[in-house]
JSON list of C-alpha atoms in Angstrom, two decimals:
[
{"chain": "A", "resi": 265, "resn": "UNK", "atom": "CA", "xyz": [58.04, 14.31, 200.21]},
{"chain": "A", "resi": 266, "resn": "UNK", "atom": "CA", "xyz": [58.36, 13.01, 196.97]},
{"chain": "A", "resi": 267, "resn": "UNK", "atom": "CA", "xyz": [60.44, 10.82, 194.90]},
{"chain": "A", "resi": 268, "resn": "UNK", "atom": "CA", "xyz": [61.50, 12.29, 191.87]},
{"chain": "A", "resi": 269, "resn": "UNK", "atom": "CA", "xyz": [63.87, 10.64, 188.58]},
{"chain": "A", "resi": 270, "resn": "UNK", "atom": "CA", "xyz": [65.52, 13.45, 186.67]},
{"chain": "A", "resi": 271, "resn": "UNK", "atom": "CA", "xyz": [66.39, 12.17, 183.54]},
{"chain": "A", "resi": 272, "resn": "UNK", "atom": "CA", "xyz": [68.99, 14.45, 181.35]},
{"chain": "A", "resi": 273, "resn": "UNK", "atom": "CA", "xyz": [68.35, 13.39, 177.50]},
{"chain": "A", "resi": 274, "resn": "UNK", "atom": "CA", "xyz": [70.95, 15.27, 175.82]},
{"chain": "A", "resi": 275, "resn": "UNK", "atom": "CA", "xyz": [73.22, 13.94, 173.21]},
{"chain": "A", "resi": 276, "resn": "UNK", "atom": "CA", "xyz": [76.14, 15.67, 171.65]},
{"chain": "A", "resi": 277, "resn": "UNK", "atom": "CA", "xyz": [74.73, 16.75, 168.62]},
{"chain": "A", "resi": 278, "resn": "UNK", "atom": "CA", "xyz": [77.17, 19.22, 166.43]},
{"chain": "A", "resi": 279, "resn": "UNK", "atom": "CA", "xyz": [78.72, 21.97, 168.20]},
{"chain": "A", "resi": 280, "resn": "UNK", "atom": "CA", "xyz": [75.81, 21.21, 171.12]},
{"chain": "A", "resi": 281, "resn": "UNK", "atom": "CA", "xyz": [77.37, 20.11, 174.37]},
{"chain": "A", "resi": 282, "resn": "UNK", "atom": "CA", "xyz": [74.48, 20.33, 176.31]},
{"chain": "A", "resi": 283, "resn": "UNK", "atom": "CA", "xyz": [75.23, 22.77, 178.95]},
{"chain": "A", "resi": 284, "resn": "UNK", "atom": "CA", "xyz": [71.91, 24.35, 179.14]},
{"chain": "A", "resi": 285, "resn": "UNK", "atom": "CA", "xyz": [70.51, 20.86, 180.11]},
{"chain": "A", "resi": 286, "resn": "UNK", "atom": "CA", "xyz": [72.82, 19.93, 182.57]},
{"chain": "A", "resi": 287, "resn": "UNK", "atom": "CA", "xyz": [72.61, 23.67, 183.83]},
{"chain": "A", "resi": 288, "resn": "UNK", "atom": "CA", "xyz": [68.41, 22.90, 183.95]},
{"chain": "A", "resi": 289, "resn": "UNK", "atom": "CA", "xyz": [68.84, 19.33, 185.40]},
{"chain": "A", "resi": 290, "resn": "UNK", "atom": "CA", "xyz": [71.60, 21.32, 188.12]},
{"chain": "A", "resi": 291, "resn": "UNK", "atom": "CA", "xyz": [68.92, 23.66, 188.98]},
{"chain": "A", "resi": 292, "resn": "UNK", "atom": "CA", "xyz": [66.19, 21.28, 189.33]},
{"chain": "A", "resi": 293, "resn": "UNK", "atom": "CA", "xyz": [68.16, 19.14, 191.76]},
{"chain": "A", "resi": 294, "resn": "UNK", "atom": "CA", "xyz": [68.83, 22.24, 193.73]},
{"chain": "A", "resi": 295, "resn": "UNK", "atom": "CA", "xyz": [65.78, 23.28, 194.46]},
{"chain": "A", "resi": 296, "resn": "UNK", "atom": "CA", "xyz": [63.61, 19.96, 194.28]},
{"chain": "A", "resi": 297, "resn": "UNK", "atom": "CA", "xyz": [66.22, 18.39, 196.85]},
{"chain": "A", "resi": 298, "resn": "UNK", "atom": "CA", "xyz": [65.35, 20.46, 199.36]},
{"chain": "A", "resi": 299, "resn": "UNK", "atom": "CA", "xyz": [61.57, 18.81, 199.67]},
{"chain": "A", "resi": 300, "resn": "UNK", "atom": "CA", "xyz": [62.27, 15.72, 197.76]},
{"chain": "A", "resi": 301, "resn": "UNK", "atom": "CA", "xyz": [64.02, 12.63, 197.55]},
{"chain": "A", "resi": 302, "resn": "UNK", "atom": "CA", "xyz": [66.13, 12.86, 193.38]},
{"chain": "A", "resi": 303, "resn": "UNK", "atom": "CA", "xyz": [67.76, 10.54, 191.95]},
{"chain": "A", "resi": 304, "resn": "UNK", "atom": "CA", "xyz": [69.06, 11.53, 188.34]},
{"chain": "A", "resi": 305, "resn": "UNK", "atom": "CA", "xyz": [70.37, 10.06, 185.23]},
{"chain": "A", "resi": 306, "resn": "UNK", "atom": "CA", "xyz": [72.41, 11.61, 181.82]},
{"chain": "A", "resi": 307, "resn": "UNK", "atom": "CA", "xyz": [71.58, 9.11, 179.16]},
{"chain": "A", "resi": 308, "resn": "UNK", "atom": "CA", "xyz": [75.05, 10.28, 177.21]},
{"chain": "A", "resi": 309, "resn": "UNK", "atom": "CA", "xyz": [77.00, 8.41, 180.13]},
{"chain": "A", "resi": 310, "resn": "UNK", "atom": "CA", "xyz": [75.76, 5.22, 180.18]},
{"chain": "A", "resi": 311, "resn": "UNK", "atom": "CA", "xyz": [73.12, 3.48, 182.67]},
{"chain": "A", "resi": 312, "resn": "UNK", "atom": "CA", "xyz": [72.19, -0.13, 183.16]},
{"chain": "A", "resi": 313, "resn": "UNK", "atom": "CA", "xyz": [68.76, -0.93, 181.96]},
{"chain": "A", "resi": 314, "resn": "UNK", "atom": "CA", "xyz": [67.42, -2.69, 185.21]},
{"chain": "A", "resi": 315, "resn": "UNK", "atom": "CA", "xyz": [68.93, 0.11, 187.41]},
{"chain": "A", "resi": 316, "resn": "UNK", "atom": "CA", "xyz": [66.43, 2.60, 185.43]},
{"chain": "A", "resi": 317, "resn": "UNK", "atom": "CA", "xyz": [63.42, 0.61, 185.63]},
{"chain": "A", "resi": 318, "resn": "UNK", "atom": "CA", "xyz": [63.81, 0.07, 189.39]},
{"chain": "A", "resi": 319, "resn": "UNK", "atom": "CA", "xyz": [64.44, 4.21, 189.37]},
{"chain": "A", "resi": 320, "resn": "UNK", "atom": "CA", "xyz": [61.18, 5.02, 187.96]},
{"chain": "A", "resi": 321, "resn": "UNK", "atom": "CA", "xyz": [59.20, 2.01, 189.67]},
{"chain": "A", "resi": 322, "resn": "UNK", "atom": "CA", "xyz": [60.73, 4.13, 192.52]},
{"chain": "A", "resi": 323, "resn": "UNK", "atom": "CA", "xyz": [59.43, 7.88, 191.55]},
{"chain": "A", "resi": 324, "resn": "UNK", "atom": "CA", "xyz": [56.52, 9.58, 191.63]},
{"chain": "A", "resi": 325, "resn": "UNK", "atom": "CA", "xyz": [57.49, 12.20, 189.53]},
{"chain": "A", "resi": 326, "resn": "UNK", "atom": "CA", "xyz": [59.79, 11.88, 186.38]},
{"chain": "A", "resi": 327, "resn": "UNK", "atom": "CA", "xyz": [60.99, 14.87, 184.70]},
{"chain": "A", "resi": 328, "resn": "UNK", "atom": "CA", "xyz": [62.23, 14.53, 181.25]},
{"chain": "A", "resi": 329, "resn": "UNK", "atom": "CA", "xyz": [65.03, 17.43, 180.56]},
{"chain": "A", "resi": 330, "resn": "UNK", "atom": "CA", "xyz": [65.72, 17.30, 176.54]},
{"chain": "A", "resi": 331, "resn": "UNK", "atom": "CA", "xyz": [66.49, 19.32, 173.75]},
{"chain": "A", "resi": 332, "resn": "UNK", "atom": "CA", "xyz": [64.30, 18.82, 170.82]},
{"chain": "A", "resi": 333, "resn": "UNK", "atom": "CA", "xyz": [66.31, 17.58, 167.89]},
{"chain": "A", "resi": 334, "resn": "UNK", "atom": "CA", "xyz": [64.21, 17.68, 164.51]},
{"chain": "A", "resi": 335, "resn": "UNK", "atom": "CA", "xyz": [61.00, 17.56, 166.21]},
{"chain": "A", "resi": 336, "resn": "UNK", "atom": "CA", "xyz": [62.00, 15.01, 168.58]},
{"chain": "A", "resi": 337, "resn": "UNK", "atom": "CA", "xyz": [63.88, 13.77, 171.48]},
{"chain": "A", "resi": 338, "resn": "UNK", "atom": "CA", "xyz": [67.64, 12.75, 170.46]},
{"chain": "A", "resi": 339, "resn": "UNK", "atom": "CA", "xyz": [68.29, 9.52, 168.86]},
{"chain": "A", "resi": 340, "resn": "UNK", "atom": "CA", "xyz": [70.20, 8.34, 171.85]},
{"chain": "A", "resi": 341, "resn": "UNK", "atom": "CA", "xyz": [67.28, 9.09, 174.54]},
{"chain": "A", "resi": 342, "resn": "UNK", "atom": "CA", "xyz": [64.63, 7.05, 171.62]},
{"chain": "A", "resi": 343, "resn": "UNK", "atom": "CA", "xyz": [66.93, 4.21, 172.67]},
{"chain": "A", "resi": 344, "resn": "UNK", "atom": "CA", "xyz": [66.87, 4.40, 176.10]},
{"chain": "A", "resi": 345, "resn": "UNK", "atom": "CA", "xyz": [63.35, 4.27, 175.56]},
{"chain": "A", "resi": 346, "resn": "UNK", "atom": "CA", "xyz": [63.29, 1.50, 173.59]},
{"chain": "A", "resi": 347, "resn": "UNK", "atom": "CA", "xyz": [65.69, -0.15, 176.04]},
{"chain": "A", "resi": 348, "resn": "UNK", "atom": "CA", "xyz": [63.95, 0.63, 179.56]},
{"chain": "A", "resi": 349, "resn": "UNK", "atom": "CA", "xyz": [60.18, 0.88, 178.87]},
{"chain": "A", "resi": 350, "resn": "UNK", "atom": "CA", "xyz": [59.64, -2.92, 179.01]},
{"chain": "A", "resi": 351, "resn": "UNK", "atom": "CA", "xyz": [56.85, -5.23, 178.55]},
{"chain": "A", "resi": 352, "resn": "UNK", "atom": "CA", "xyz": [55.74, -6.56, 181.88]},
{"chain": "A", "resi": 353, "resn": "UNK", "atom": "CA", "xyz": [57.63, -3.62, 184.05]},
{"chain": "A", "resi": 354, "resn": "UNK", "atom": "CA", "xyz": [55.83, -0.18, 182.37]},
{"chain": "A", "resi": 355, "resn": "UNK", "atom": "CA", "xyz": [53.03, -1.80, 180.50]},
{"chain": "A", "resi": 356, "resn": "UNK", "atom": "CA", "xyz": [51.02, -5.24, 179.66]},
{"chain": "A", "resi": 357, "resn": "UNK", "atom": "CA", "xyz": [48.42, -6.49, 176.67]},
{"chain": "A", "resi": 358, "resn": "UNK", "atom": "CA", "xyz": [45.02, -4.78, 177.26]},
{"chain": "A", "resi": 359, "resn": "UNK", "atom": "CA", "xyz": [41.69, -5.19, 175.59]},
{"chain": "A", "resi": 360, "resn": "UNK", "atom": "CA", "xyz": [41.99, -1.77, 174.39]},
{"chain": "A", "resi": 361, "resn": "UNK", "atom": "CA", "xyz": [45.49, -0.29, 172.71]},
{"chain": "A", "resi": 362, "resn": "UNK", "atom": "CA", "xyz": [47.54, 1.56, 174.71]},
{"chain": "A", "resi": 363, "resn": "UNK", "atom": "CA", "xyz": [45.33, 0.88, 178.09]},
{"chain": "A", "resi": 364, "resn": "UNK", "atom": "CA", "xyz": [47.76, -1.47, 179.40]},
{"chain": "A", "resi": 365, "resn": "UNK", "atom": "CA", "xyz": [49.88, 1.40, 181.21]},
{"chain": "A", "resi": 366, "resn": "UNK", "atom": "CA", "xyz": [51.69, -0.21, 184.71]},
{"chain": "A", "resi": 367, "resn": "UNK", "atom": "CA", "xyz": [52.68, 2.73, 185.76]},
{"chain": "A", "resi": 368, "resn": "UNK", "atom": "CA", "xyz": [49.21, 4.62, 186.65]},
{"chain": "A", "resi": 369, "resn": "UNK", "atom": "CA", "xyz": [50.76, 6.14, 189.92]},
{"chain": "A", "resi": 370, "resn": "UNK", "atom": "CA", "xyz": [53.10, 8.26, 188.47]},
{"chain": "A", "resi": 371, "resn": "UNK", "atom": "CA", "xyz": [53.46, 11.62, 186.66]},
{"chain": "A", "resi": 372, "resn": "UNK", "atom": "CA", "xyz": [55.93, 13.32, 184.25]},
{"chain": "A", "resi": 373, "resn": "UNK", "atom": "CA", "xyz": [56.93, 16.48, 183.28]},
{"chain": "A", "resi": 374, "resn": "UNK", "atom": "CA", "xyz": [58.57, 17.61, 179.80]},
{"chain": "A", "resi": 375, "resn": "UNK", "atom": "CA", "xyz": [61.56, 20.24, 179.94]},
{"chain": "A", "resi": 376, "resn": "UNK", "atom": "CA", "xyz": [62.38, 20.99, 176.73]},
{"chain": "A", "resi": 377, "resn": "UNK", "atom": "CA", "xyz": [64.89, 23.12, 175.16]},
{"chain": "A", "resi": 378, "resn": "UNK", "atom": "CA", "xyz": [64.32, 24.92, 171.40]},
{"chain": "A", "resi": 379, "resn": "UNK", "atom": "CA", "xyz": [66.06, 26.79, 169.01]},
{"chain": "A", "resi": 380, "resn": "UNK", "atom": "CA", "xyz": [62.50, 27.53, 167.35]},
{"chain": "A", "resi": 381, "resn": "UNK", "atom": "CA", "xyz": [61.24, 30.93, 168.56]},
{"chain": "A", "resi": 382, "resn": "UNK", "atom": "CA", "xyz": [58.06, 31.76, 171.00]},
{"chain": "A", "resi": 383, "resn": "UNK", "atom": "CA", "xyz": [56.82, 33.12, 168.20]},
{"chain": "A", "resi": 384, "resn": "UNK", "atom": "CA", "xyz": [56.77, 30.22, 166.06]},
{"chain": "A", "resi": 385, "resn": "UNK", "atom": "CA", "xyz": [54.00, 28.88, 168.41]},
{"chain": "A", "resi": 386, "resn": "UNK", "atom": "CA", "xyz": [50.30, 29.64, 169.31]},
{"chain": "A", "resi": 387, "resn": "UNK", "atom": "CA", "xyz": [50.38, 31.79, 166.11]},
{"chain": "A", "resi": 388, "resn": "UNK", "atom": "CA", "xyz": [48.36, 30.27, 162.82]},
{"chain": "A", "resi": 389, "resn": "UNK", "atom": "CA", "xyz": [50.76, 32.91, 160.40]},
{"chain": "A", "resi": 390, "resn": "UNK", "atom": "CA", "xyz": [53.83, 30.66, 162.01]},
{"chain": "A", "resi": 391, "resn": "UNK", "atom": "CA", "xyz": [55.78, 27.82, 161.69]},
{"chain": "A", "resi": 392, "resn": "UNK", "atom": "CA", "xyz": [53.34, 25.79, 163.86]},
{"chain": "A", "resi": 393, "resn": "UNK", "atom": "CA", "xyz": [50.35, 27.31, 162.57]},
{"chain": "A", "resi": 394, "resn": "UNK", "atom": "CA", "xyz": [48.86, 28.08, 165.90]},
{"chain": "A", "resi": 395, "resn": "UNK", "atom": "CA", "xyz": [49.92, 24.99, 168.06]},
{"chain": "A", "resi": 396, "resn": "UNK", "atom": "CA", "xyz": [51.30, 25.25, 171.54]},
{"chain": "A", "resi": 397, "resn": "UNK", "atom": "CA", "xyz": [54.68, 23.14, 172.27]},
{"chain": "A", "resi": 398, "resn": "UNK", "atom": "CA", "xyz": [52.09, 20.70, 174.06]},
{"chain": "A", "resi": 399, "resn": "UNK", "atom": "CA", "xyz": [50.74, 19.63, 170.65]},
{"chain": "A", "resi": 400, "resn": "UNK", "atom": "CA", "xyz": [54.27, 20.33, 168.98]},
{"chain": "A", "resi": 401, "resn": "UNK", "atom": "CA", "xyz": [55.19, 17.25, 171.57]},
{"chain": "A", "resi": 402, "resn": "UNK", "atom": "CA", "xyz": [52.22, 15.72, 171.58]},
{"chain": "A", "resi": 403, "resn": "UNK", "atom": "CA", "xyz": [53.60, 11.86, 170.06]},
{"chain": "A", "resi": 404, "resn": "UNK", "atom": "CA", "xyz": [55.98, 11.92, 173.18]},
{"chain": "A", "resi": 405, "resn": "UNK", "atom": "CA", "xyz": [52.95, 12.56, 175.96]},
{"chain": "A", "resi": 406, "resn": "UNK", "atom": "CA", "xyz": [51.38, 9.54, 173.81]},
{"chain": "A", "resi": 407, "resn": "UNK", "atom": "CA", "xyz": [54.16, 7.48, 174.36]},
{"chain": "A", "resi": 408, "resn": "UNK", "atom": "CA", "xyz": [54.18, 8.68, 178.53]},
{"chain": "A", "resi": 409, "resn": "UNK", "atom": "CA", "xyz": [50.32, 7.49, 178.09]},
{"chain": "A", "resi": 410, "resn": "UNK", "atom": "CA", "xyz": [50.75, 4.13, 176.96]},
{"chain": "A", "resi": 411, "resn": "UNK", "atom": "CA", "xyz": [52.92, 3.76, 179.89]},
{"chain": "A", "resi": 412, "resn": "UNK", "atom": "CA", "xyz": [50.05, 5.18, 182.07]},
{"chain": "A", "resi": 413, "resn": "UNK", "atom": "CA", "xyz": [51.75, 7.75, 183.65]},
{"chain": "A", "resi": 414, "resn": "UNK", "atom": "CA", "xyz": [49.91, 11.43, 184.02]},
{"chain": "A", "resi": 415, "resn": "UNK", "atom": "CA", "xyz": [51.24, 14.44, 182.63]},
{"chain": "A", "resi": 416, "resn": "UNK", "atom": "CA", "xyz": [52.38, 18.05, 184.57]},
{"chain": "A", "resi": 417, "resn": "UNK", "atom": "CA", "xyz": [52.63, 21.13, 182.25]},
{"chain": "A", "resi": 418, "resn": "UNK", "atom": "CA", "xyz": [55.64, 20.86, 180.37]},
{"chain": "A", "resi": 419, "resn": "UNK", "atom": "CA", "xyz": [58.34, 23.42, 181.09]},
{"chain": "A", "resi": 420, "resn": "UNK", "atom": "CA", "xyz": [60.16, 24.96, 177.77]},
{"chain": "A", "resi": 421, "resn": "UNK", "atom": "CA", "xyz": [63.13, 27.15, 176.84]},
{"chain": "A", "resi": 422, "resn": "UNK", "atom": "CA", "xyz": [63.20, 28.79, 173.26]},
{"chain": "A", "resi": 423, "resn": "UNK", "atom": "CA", "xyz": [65.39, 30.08, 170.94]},
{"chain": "A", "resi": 424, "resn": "UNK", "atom": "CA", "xyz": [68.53, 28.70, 172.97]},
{"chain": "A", "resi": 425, "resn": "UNK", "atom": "CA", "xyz": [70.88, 28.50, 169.99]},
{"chain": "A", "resi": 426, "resn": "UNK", "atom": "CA", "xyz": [70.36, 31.88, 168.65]},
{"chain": "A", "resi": 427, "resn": "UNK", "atom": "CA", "xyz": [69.40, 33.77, 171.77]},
{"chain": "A", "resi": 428, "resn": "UNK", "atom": "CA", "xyz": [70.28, 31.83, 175.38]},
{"chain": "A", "resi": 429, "resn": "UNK", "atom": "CA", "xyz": [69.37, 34.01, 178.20]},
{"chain": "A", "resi": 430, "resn": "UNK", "atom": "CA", "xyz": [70.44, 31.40, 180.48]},
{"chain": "A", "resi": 431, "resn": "UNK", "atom": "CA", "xyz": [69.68, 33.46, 183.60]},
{"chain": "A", "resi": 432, "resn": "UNK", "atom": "CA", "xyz": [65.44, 33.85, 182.16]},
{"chain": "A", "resi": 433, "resn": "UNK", "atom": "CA", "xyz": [65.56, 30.80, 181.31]},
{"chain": "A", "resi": 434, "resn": "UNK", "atom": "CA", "xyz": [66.34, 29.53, 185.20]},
{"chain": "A", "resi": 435, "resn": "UNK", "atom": "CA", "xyz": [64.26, 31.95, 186.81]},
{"chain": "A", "resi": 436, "resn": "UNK", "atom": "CA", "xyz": [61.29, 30.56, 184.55]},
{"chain": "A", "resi": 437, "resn": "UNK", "atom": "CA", "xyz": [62.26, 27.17, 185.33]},
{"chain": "A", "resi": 438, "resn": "UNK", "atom": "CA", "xyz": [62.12, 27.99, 189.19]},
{"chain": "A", "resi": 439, "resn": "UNK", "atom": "CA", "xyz": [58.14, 29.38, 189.03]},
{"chain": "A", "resi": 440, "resn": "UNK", "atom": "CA", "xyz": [57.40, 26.52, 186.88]},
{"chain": "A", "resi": 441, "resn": "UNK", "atom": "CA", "xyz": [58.50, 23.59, 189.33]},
{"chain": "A", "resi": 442, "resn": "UNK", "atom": "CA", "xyz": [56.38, 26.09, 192.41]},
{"chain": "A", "resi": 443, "resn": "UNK", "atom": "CA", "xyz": [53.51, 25.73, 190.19]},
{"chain": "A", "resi": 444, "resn": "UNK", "atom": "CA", "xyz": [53.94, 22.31, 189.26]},
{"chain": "A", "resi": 445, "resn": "UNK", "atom": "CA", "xyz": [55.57, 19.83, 191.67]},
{"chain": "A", "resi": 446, "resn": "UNK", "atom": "CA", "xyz": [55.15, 21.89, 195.07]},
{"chain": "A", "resi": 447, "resn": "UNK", "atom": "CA", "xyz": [51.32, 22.53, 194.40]}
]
């Protein structure tokens, strides 16, 4: 049994209310909880900075549910970064950048939510000119690295603006966590 944090980084953003993440972060509960300890946080409502570094010093497993706004994770979740990854708690001074990771026990997973296409990926004629969403995210595994955590195959949803097939999109999410966290 493991423990797992199940952080929701959504922020209003436009007509975007975030349903699909808080339907993904639903789902995840519901089927994680039935072999694991969760304990879960949505960014957009608040949290006390102490109270989230004692939840991830507490999990084994944190699973990062966010949309992808211009490339990147919403302003509000940057700052929740900025606020909870602190020196002394998730990493130190090392002899070599970014080798001062604290949290070397731990893993994370990326769920990630896209109104880019599949197609736009893993095709060199397309937007990403041949680059998998792994490299598409690749400054926010760096940022997971400095903190010395290990990564699980990210998890994504495309096209969710223009074409949410919600019901896919949960079945998907349901082999992926098999594959991934009950292996």
């Amino acid at each position: 049994m493991k423990n797992i944090l199940i952080i929701n980084g959504h922020q209003k953003y436009g007509s975007t209310e975030g349903k699909l993440n808080q339907t993904l972060v639903d789902r995840m509960q519901t089927l994680l909880s039935e072999k694991h300890h969760i304990q879960t946080t949505i960014i957009q409502n608040g949290y006390r900075i102490e109270e989230e570094q004692q939840k991830f010093l507490w999990a084994d497993i944190i699973i990062y549910q966010t949309p992808i706004y211009w490339f990147s994770v919403p302003g509000l979740f940057k700052t929740y970064m900025d606020e909870v990854y602190a020196y002394g708690v998730f990493f130190k001074g090392s002899d070599e950048y970014g080798r001062g990771g604290l949290l070397t026990e731990k893993k994370y997973m990326f769920s990630t939510t896209w109104n880019a296409p599949e197609k736009a990926y893993n095709d060199p004629t397309q937007f990403f000119e041949g680059r998998d969403v792994e490299e598409a995210i690749s400054h926010l595994h760096r940022v997971q690295e400095f903190l010395g955590m290990k990564p699980l195959k990210s998890f994504t949803c495309y096209d969710v603006i223009k074409n949410p097939n919600i019901d896919k999109f949960l079945s998907e999410l349901e082999v992926h966590l098999q594959e991934v966290i009950e292996q």
